[in-house]
Amino acid sequence: MTRSAFDYVDGVLHAEGVSAVSLAEQFGTPLYVYSRAALTAAWNAYAGACAGRRASVHVAVKANSNLAVLNVFARLGAGFDIVSGGELARVLAAGGKAENTVFSGVGKQAGEMRDALAAGVKCFNVESIPELDRLNAVAGEMGKKAPVSLRVNPDVDAKTHPYISTGLKSNKFGVAFEDARATYQAAAAMAHLKVVGIDCHIGSQITEVAPYLDAIDKVLELVEQIEQDGITIRHIDVGGGLGITYDDETPPEIGEFVRTVLDRIEVRGHGHREVYFEPGRSLVGNAGVLLTQVEFLKPGAEKNFAIVDAAMTDLARPAMYDAYHAIEPVVKRDVPAHVYDVVGPVCESGDWLGRERLLAVEPGDLLAIRSAGAYGFVMSSNYNTRGRAAEVMVDGTQAHVVRAREEAQQLFAGETILPA
Ligand SMILES: *Cc1c(COP(=O)(O)O)cnc(C)c1O
């Protein structure tokens, strides 16, 4: 029987074949630990379901942009979805190819457009007419034609699908559905743009397939209208957003999700178009944990606190989105369990990682914060002049440091004081 990438062996949490205790001893805490096998398995679930279909997968870099993580995907033949010039630089440094990279984001700067055009990205996912104008101007200066798709906002009803957060009229994202046809005509008329596709991304941590199907139906209707206007749409980008299990969520399995989406597009008579997926969280979220050590247990009148060495600066999701992450002792211990709020050392009441968790722990014990591979390290900060955590990737029985822990001197190396 195969066990998941992070599991207990004789009461001790392991990452693949390596004990989390030995990882913490060797590399210190807080420590991000990724599993190459888990990254590979998630990629294979997407790639397997796309095999033999007109479909390709672009890894959303913003979910976890560590070079080693990107390189694992690049070696597997992945494409990438970027949202900044910095992410393009990372993709190229990690062995990814510009021609397999799509450039998303609502506020692309001219310099970022220039670099992406020079590198030869596959497509710009454009979100407004002013952005089309800017891209057209940049491409014109460079004597190039920029491949574009418009991100349309399908305004999927949030009442029926409460997990959606970016596909609504009230969001900053995308071209409003009613304006999309005219915006395509504007794009097609620009001399230095070439319309190649259409794009939508309706939100994140979506645990049902129904909202995707609603969005796809609306997008396909639009594609038919756009083609009546004489504009060819080669690809349909359905975005990312597939959810994972943090607690008791039951999202569709990756392969089932991909097949359901592809089947819908085919049944609706659009099977000749290429379909792009842009997953982030569902590729990396459950391929990482954050290890932290209990510094103090602090009993209180109303609450007990477990003060740990990780903080909101390492994992912002609880403070930022009220997000839940499972927290478990690395070593199962026979000590009395109490209910704790797991909090960090940062001077903010918002600095918490888990609330009201029943934990059998003592000071000095290690805890594992689960499902920390997506929007974990990438959202970390240096607030309180805390160096960011080290990142390690486990590959079988080997552990590799893929980002060194930051030291205090590095944090103010770019600062200067006024002359005397
Ligand atoms: C964030 C983002 C993604 C990835 O979303 P996940 O929820 O991590 O899968 C994909 N596409 C775009 C345009 C995004 O902004």
Short mmCIF file of C-alpha atoms and ligand atoms in Angstrom, two decimals:
data_model
loop_
_atom_site.label_atom_id
_atom_site.label_comp_id
_atom_site.label_asym_id
_atom_site.label_seq_id
_atom_site.Cartn_x
_atom_site.Cartn_y
_atom_site.Cartn_z
CA MET A 1 0.00 0.00 0.00
CA THR A 2 1.33 3.43 -0.85
CA ARG A 3 1.02 6.05 1.86
CA SER A 4 0.51 9.73 1.27
CA ALA A 5 3.56 11.97 1.08
CA PHE A 6 3.14 13.20 4.67
CA ASP A 7 2.22 10.39 7.03
CA TYR A 8 3.09 8.89 10.40
CA VAL A 9 5.55 6.03 10.76
CA ASP A 10 5.70 4.62 14.28
CA GLY A 11 4.08 7.78 15.65
CA VAL A 12 6.47 10.19 13.89
CA LEU A 13 5.41 12.35 10.93
CA HIS A 14 7.46 11.69 7.81
CA ALA A 15 7.81 13.54 4.54
CA GLU A 16 8.15 10.65 2.07
CA GLY A 17 11.05 8.64 3.58
CA VAL A 18 12.41 11.35 5.89
CA SER A 19 11.38 11.96 9.51
CA ALA A 20 10.10 15.47 10.18
CA VAL A 21 12.02 15.42 13.48
CA SER A 22 15.29 14.98 11.63
CA LEU A 23 14.34 17.72 9.14
CA ALA A 24 13.70 20.16 12.00
CA GLU A 25 16.96 19.16 13.72
CA GLN A 26 18.96 19.56 10.55
CA PHE A 27 17.41 22.71 9.09
CA GLY A 28 15.70 24.43 12.04
CA THR A 29 12.17 25.79 12.31
CA PRO A 30 10.00 27.33 11.04
CA LEU A 31 10.59 25.16 7.99
CA TYR A 32 8.62 24.64 4.82
CA VAL A 33 8.83 21.05 3.60
CA TYR A 34 7.68 20.02 0.12
CA SER A 35 7.35 16.54 -1.31
CA ARG A 36 8.54 15.96 -4.86
CA ALA A 37 6.36 12.84 -5.05
CA ALA A 38 3.25 14.80 -4.06
CA LEU A 39 3.98 17.55 -6.62
CA THR A 40 4.55 14.91 -9.29
CA ALA A 41 1.39 12.98 -8.41
CA ALA A 42 -0.75 16.13 -8.64
CA TRP A 43 0.83 17.06 -11.98
CA ASN A 44 0.30 13.54 -13.30
CA ALA A 45 -3.37 13.69 -12.33
CA TYR A 46 -3.80 16.76 -14.56
CA ALA A 47 -1.54 15.52 -17.35
CA GLY A 48 -3.08 12.04 -17.34
CA ALA A 49 -6.60 13.42 -17.74
CA CYS A 50 -5.42 15.72 -20.54
CA ALA A 51 -3.55 12.98 -22.43
CA GLY A 52 -4.98 12.43 -25.89
CA ARG A 53 -7.18 15.53 -25.59
CA ARG A 54 -6.57 19.02 -26.97
CA ALA A 55 -5.62 20.40 -23.57
CA SER A 56 -2.62 21.84 -21.79
CA VAL A 57 -1.81 22.74 -18.22
CA HIS A 58 -0.11 25.95 -17.09
CA VAL A 59 1.06 25.92 -13.48
CA ALA A 60 -0.03 29.10 -11.65
CA VAL A 61 3.36 30.28 -10.41
CA LYS A 62 1.99 32.58 -7.73
CA ALA A 63 0.79 29.64 -5.60
CA ASN A 64 4.38 28.48 -5.02
CA SER A 65 7.18 30.06 -6.97
CA ASN A 66 10.21 28.34 -5.44
CA LEU A 67 12.65 27.53 -8.25
CA ALA A 68 12.91 23.87 -7.26
CA VAL A 69 9.12 23.50 -7.27
CA LEU A 70 8.88 25.17 -10.69
CA ASN A 71 11.75 23.03 -11.93
CA VAL A 72 9.99 19.80 -10.86
CA PHE A 73 7.05 20.88 -13.02
CA ALA A 74 9.27 22.09 -15.89
CA ARG A 75 10.99 18.69 -16.00
CA LEU A 76 7.53 17.11 -16.28
CA GLY A 77 6.84 19.30 -19.32
CA ALA A 78 4.58 21.85 -17.64
CA GLY A 79 3.56 25.21 -18.98
CA PHE A 80 3.25 28.17 -16.61
CA ASP A 81 0.84 30.99 -15.78
CA ILE A 82 2.55 34.15 -14.55
CA VAL A 83 1.26 37.43 -13.14
CA SER A 84 4.43 39.55 -13.14
CA GLY A 85 7.77 40.09 -14.79
CA GLY A 86 9.37 38.66 -11.67
CA GLU A 87 7.48 35.42 -12.14
CA LEU A 88 8.61 35.26 -15.78
CA ALA A 89 12.22 35.55 -14.60
CA ARG A 90 11.62 32.72 -12.14
CA VAL A 91 10.05 30.47 -14.78
CA LEU A 92 13.00 30.98 -17.11
CA ALA A 93 15.52 30.46 -14.28
CA ALA A 94 13.72 27.24 -13.32
CA GLY A 95 13.97 25.78 -16.83
CA GLY A 96 10.45 26.64 -17.98
CA LYS A 97 9.82 27.82 -21.53
CA ALA A 98 8.42 31.23 -22.45
CA GLU A 99 6.54 29.69 -25.36
CA ASN A 100 4.61 27.56 -22.84
CA THR A 101 3.89 30.51 -20.55
CA VAL A 102 0.75 32.63 -20.38
CA PHE A 103 0.83 36.08 -18.78
CA SER A 104 -2.19 36.93 -16.59
CA GLY A 105 -2.87 39.85 -14.26
CA VAL A 106 -4.92 43.02 -14.18
CA GLY A 107 -2.10 45.60 -14.03
CA LYS A 108 0.74 44.67 -16.37
CA GLN A 109 3.38 47.37 -16.74
CA ALA A 110 4.88 48.34 -20.10
CA GLY A 111 8.29 47.02 -19.03
CA GLU A 112 6.79 43.67 -18.05
CA MET A 113 5.02 43.47 -21.40
CA ARG A 114 8.27 44.27 -23.21
CA ASP A 115 10.20 41.54 -21.38
CA ALA A 116 7.44 39.00 -21.96
CA LEU A 117 7.24 39.84 -25.68
CA ALA A 118 11.01 39.65 -26.03
CA ALA A 119 11.02 36.26 -24.29
CA GLY A 120 8.21 35.08 -26.57
CA VAL A 121 5.38 34.17 -24.21
CA LYS A 122 2.51 32.11 -25.58
CA CYS A 123 -0.32 34.49 -24.74
CA PHE A 124 -1.21 37.65 -22.83
CA ASN A 125 -4.45 37.32 -20.88
CA VAL A 126 -5.70 40.90 -21.14
CA GLU A 127 -8.32 42.38 -18.83
CA SER A 128 -9.26 45.83 -20.22
CA ILE A 129 -9.19 48.14 -23.25
CA PRO A 130 -6.47 50.39 -21.77
CA GLU A 131 -4.35 47.28 -21.31
CA LEU A 132 -4.98 46.30 -24.95
CA ASP A 133 -3.89 49.80 -25.98
CA ARG A 134 -0.71 49.57 -23.93
CA LEU A 135 0.17 46.11 -25.24
CA ASN A 136 -0.52 47.20 -28.82
CA ALA A 137 1.79 50.19 -28.38
CA VAL A 138 4.58 48.11 -26.80
CA ALA A 139 4.32 45.41 -29.48
CA GLY A 140 4.33 48.12 -32.19
CA GLU A 141 7.54 49.67 -30.82
CA MET A 142 9.16 46.24 -30.87
CA GLY A 143 7.90 45.39 -34.36
CA LYS A 144 6.03 42.40 -32.97
CA LYS A 145 2.48 41.08 -32.86
CA ALA A 146 1.37 40.13 -29.35
CA PRO A 147 -0.83 37.02 -28.96
CA VAL A 148 -3.83 37.93 -26.77
CA SER A 149 -6.80 36.39 -25.11
CA LEU A 150 -9.33 38.43 -23.16
CA ARG A 151 -10.18 37.47 -19.62
CA VAL A 152 -13.94 37.72 -19.52
CA ASN A 153 -15.94 37.91 -16.35
CA PRO A 154 -18.82 35.43 -16.68
CA ASP A 155 -20.62 36.86 -13.63
CA VAL A 156 -21.46 33.43 -12.26
CA ASP A 157 -24.11 33.68 -9.59
CA ALA A 158 -22.45 33.76 -6.18
CA LYS A 159 -25.69 32.89 -4.43
CA THR A 160 -25.76 29.41 -5.86
CA HIS A 161 -22.00 28.99 -5.69
CA PRO A 162 -20.70 30.77 -2.63
CA TYR A 163 -17.05 29.84 -3.09
CA ILE A 164 -16.56 32.06 -6.10
CA SER A 165 -14.79 35.29 -5.55
CA THR A 166 -13.33 36.61 -8.80
CA GLY A 167 -16.00 35.84 -11.42
CA LEU A 168 -18.54 38.38 -10.21
CA LYS A 169 -19.44 41.75 -11.71
CA SER A 170 -18.31 43.47 -8.55
CA ASN A 171 -14.70 42.21 -8.90
CA LYS A 172 -11.81 44.13 -10.42
CA PHE A 173 -11.03 41.19 -12.69
CA GLY A 174 -11.83 40.62 -16.33
CA VAL A 175 -13.84 42.32 -19.04
CA ALA A 176 -17.56 42.54 -18.21
CA PHE A 177 -19.53 39.91 -20.08
CA GLU A 178 -21.73 42.49 -21.85
CA ASP A 179 -18.64 44.37 -23.08
CA ALA A 180 -16.67 41.33 -24.20
CA ARG A 181 -17.86 41.13 -27.80
CA ALA A 182 -17.07 44.78 -28.47
CA THR A 183 -13.73 44.48 -26.70
CA TYR A 184 -12.81 41.56 -28.97
CA GLN A 185 -13.64 43.70 -31.98
CA ALA A 186 -11.42 46.45 -30.60
CA ALA A 187 -8.58 43.96 -30.03
CA ALA A 188 -8.94 42.48 -33.53
CA ALA A 189 -8.65 45.96 -35.02
CA MET A 190 -5.33 46.69 -33.32
CA ALA A 191 -2.41 46.34 -35.69
CA HIS A 192 0.07 44.77 -33.29
CA LEU A 193 -2.21 42.26 -31.55
CA LYS A 194 -3.30 38.82 -32.66
CA VAL A 195 -6.38 37.40 -30.96
CA VAL A 196 -5.78 33.75 -30.14
CA GLY A 197 -8.10 32.80 -27.30
CA ILE A 198 -10.50 33.53 -24.48
CA ASP A 199 -9.92 33.22 -20.79
CA CYS A 200 -11.79 33.18 -17.49
CA HIS A 201 -10.82 32.51 -13.89
CA ILE A 202 -13.75 32.50 -11.53
CA GLY A 203 -12.09 32.15 -8.15
CA SER A 204 -10.09 29.93 -5.89
CA GLN A 205 -10.64 26.98 -3.53
CA ILE A 206 -13.72 26.01 -5.56
CA THR A 207 -14.95 22.65 -4.33
CA GLU A 208 -17.69 21.94 -6.89
CA VAL A 209 -17.58 21.57 -10.64
CA ALA A 210 -20.96 23.24 -11.23
CA PRO A 211 -19.71 26.86 -11.24
CA TYR A 212 -17.09 25.95 -13.84
CA LEU A 213 -19.75 24.44 -16.08
CA ASP A 214 -21.92 27.55 -15.70
CA ALA A 215 -18.96 29.76 -16.60
CA ILE A 216 -17.96 27.54 -19.54
CA ASP A 217 -21.48 27.61 -20.96
CA LYS A 218 -21.47 31.39 -20.88
CA VAL A 219 -17.98 31.63 -22.37
CA LEU A 220 -18.87 29.25 -25.22
CA GLU A 221 -21.92 31.37 -26.07
CA LEU A 222 -19.62 34.34 -26.30
CA VAL A 223 -17.09 32.43 -28.44
CA GLU A 224 -19.86 31.71 -30.95
CA GLN A 225 -20.77 35.41 -31.12
CA ILE A 226 -17.13 36.47 -31.46
CA GLU A 227 -16.59 34.04 -34.32
CA GLN A 228 -19.69 35.41 -36.06
CA ASP A 229 -17.79 38.69 -36.05
CA GLY A 230 -14.98 36.99 -38.00
CA ILE A 231 -12.51 36.61 -35.09
CA THR A 232 -10.97 33.16 -34.59
CA ILE A 233 -10.72 31.77 -31.04
CA ARG A 234 -8.18 28.96 -30.96
CA HIS A 235 -8.09 28.24 -27.26
CA ILE A 236 -10.34 28.42 -24.22
CA ASP A 237 -8.54 29.01 -20.92
CA VAL A 238 -10.75 27.91 -18.01
CA GLY A 239 -8.39 29.33 -15.38
CA GLY A 240 -7.46 27.67 -12.11
CA GLY A 241 -9.23 27.58 -8.79
CA LEU A 242 -9.87 23.91 -8.09
CA GLY A 243 -9.99 23.47 -4.32
CA ILE A 244 -8.20 21.07 -1.99
CA THR A 245 -9.03 19.41 1.31
CA TYR A 246 -7.83 21.55 4.23
CA ASP A 247 -10.39 20.22 6.69
CA ASP A 248 -13.51 18.41 5.54
CA GLU A 249 -13.95 19.87 2.05
CA THR A 250 -14.65 17.32 -0.68
CA PRO A 251 -13.54 18.87 -3.98
CA PRO A 252 -13.76 16.77 -7.14
CA GLU A 253 -10.69 14.67 -7.79
CA ILE A 254 -8.35 16.37 -10.33
CA GLY A 255 -8.82 13.83 -13.14
CA GLU A 256 -12.59 13.83 -12.75
CA PHE A 257 -12.63 17.64 -12.80
CA VAL A 258 -10.52 17.84 -15.97
CA ARG A 259 -12.60 15.22 -17.78
CA THR A 260 -15.88 16.89 -16.78
CA VAL A 261 -14.68 20.25 -18.12
CA LEU A 262 -13.29 18.79 -21.37
CA ASP A 263 -16.41 16.70 -21.94
CA ARG A 264 -18.65 19.74 -21.49
CA ILE A 265 -16.68 21.75 -24.03
CA GLU A 266 -16.75 18.82 -26.48
CA VAL A 267 -20.47 18.14 -26.02
CA ARG A 268 -21.19 21.78 -26.71
CA GLY A 269 -19.44 21.42 -30.09
CA HIS A 270 -16.15 23.14 -29.20
CA GLY A 271 -13.92 20.07 -28.98
CA HIS A 272 -11.71 21.36 -31.81
CA ARG A 273 -10.38 24.17 -29.61
CA GLU A 274 -7.46 23.72 -27.25
CA VAL A 275 -8.37 23.98 -23.57
CA TYR A 276 -5.96 25.51 -21.06
CA PHE A 277 -6.00 24.87 -17.32
CA GLU A 278 -4.19 27.15 -14.85
CA PRO A 279 -4.08 25.26 -11.54
CA GLY A 280 -2.12 26.52 -8.57
CA ARG A 281 -3.44 25.38 -5.23
CA SER A 282 -4.56 21.94 -6.41
CA LEU A 283 -1.01 21.18 -7.61
CA VAL A 284 0.98 22.39 -4.63
CA GLY A 285 -1.31 22.93 -1.63
CA ASN A 286 -1.17 19.46 -0.16
CA ALA A 287 2.43 18.91 -1.27
CA GLY A 288 3.79 21.05 1.55
CA VAL A 289 3.73 21.39 5.34
CA LEU A 290 5.13 24.06 7.64
CA LEU A 291 7.05 22.71 10.64
CA THR A 292 7.16 24.85 13.76
CA GLN A 293 8.32 24.43 17.34
CA VAL A 294 6.30 25.20 20.46
CA GLU A 295 8.16 27.92 22.39
CA PHE A 296 5.79 28.36 25.33
CA LEU A 297 2.44 27.14 26.56
CA LYS A 298 0.58 30.05 28.09
CA PRO A 299 -2.53 29.21 30.06
CA GLY A 300 -5.08 32.02 30.24
CA ALA A 301 -8.37 32.80 31.99
CA GLU A 302 -10.36 32.35 28.79
CA LYS A 303 -7.94 30.70 26.40
CA ASN A 304 -4.77 28.69 26.40
CA PHE A 305 -2.12 29.71 23.93
CA ALA A 306 0.53 27.60 22.29
CA ILE A 307 3.14 30.16 21.22
CA VAL A 308 5.14 28.77 18.32
CA ASP A 309 8.11 30.01 16.31
CA ALA A 310 6.13 30.33 13.06
CA ALA A 311 3.95 33.39 12.57
CA MET A 312 1.62 35.22 10.22
CA THR A 313 4.84 36.37 8.53
CA ASP A 314 5.46 32.73 7.52
CA LEU A 315 1.88 31.68 6.79
CA ALA A 316 -0.48 34.59 6.23
CA ARG A 317 -3.60 32.68 5.22
CA PRO A 318 -5.18 32.37 8.68
CA ALA A 319 -4.69 36.09 9.45
CA MET A 320 -5.60 37.18 5.93
CA TYR A 321 -8.53 34.92 5.02
CA ASP A 322 -9.47 33.31 8.33
CA ALA A 323 -8.24 30.14 6.65
CA TYR A 324 -8.13 26.76 8.36
CA HIS A 325 -4.99 24.62 8.36
CA ALA A 326 -4.85 21.31 10.19
CA ILE A 327 -2.18 21.36 12.93
CA GLU A 328 -0.75 18.14 14.32
CA PRO A 329 2.10 17.20 16.65
CA VAL A 330 5.03 15.80 14.67
CA VAL A 331 5.52 13.14 17.36
CA LYS A 332 2.42 11.55 18.84
CA ARG A 333 2.92 11.92 22.58
CA ASP A 334 1.24 10.52 25.63
CA VAL A 335 0.69 13.81 27.46
CA PRO A 336 -2.62 15.44 28.44
CA ALA A 337 -4.37 17.20 25.57
CA HIS A 338 -5.66 20.76 25.96
CA VAL A 339 -7.42 23.22 23.72
CA TYR A 340 -5.03 25.91 22.44
CA ASP A 341 -4.98 28.84 20.11
CA VAL A 342 -1.78 28.34 18.14
CA VAL A 343 -0.18 31.76 17.78
CA GLY A 344 3.11 33.27 16.63
CA PRO A 345 5.47 35.77 18.26
CA VAL A 346 4.51 38.76 16.07
CA CYS A 347 3.07 41.83 17.80
CA GLU A 348 -0.40 41.58 16.27
CA SER A 349 -3.53 39.95 17.64
CA GLY A 350 -4.10 38.75 14.08
CA ASP A 351 -0.97 36.62 14.39
CA TRP A 352 -2.60 33.24 14.76
CA LEU A 353 -2.23 29.97 12.87
CA GLY A 354 -5.03 27.89 14.36
CA ARG A 355 -7.84 28.47 16.83
CA GLU A 356 -9.19 26.14 19.50
CA ARG A 357 -7.14 23.10 18.58
CA LEU A 358 -7.00 20.08 20.86
CA LEU A 359 -3.31 19.28 21.11
CA ALA A 360 -1.24 16.95 23.26
CA VAL A 361 1.96 19.00 23.35
CA GLU A 362 4.69 20.30 25.63
CA PRO A 363 7.12 23.19 25.13
CA GLY A 364 9.84 22.23 22.67
CA ASP A 365 7.54 19.90 20.71
CA LEU A 366 7.23 20.19 16.96
CA LEU A 367 3.95 20.87 15.17
CA ALA A 368 3.14 20.34 11.50
CA ILE A 369 0.84 22.85 9.83
CA ARG A 370 -0.71 20.96 6.96
CA SER A 371 -1.68 21.98 3.43
CA ALA A 372 0.85 24.81 3.45
CA GLY A 373 2.29 24.29 -0.05
CA ALA A 374 0.06 26.89 -1.75
CA TYR A 375 0.02 30.60 -0.87
CA GLY A 376 2.32 29.81 2.07
CA PHE A 377 5.95 30.85 1.68
CA VAL A 378 5.09 33.07 -1.32
CA MET A 379 2.97 35.32 0.89
CA SER A 380 5.51 35.49 3.70
CA SER A 381 6.95 38.82 4.84
CA ASN A 382 9.76 40.23 6.94
CA TYR A 383 7.48 42.09 9.38
CA ASN A 384 9.08 42.35 12.82
CA THR A 385 12.41 41.87 10.97
CA ARG A 386 11.84 38.16 10.87
CA GLY A 387 13.91 36.31 8.31
CA ARG A 388 11.78 34.14 6.10
CA ALA A 389 11.75 30.40 6.72
CA ALA A 390 13.97 27.92 4.93
CA GLU A 391 12.37 25.67 2.33
CA VAL A 392 13.30 22.04 1.88
CA MET A 393 12.23 19.55 -0.76
CA VAL A 394 12.15 15.88 0.10
CA ASP A 395 12.75 13.39 -2.70
CA GLY A 396 12.47 9.83 -1.43
CA THR A 397 14.97 9.52 1.41
CA GLN A 398 16.85 12.72 0.48
CA ALA A 399 16.16 16.24 1.71
CA HIS A 400 17.45 19.24 -0.25
CA VAL A 401 17.48 22.84 0.96
CA VAL A 402 15.78 24.72 -1.88
CA ARG A 403 15.85 28.11 -0.16
CA ALA A 404 18.15 29.07 2.68
CA ARG A 405 16.77 30.67 5.82
CA GLU A 406 17.13 34.48 5.75
CA GLU A 407 19.51 36.10 8.21
CA ALA A 408 18.90 39.52 9.82
CA GLN A 409 21.76 41.22 7.92
CA GLN A 410 20.22 40.24 4.60
CA LEU A 411 16.98 41.92 5.61
CA PHE A 412 18.47 45.41 5.85
CA ALA A 413 21.31 44.98 3.35
CA GLY A 414 19.61 47.40 0.92
CA GLU A 415 19.07 50.11 3.53
CA THR A 416 21.32 53.11 4.13
CA ILE A 417 21.48 55.82 6.78
CA LEU A 418 21.72 59.54 6.00
CA PRO A 419 25.20 61.08 5.60
CA ALA A 420 26.82 62.47 8.79
C1 LIG B 1 -4.45 32.68 -8.89
C2 LIG B 1 -4.75 32.35 -10.30
C3 LIG B 1 -4.73 31.02 -10.72
C4 LIG B 1 -4.50 29.86 -9.77
O1 LIG B 1 -5.55 29.76 -8.85
P1 LIG B 1 -5.61 28.49 -7.85
O2 LIG B 1 -6.81 28.77 -7.04
O3 LIG B 1 -4.36 28.51 -7.04
O4 LIG B 1 -5.72 27.27 -8.69
C5 LIG B 1 -4.95 30.76 -12.05
N1 LIG B 1 -5.19 31.76 -12.93
C6 LIG B 1 -5.23 33.06 -12.56
C7 LIG B 1 -5.48 34.11 -13.58
C8 LIG B 1 -5.01 33.40 -11.22
O5 LIG B 1 -5.06 34.68 -10.86
#
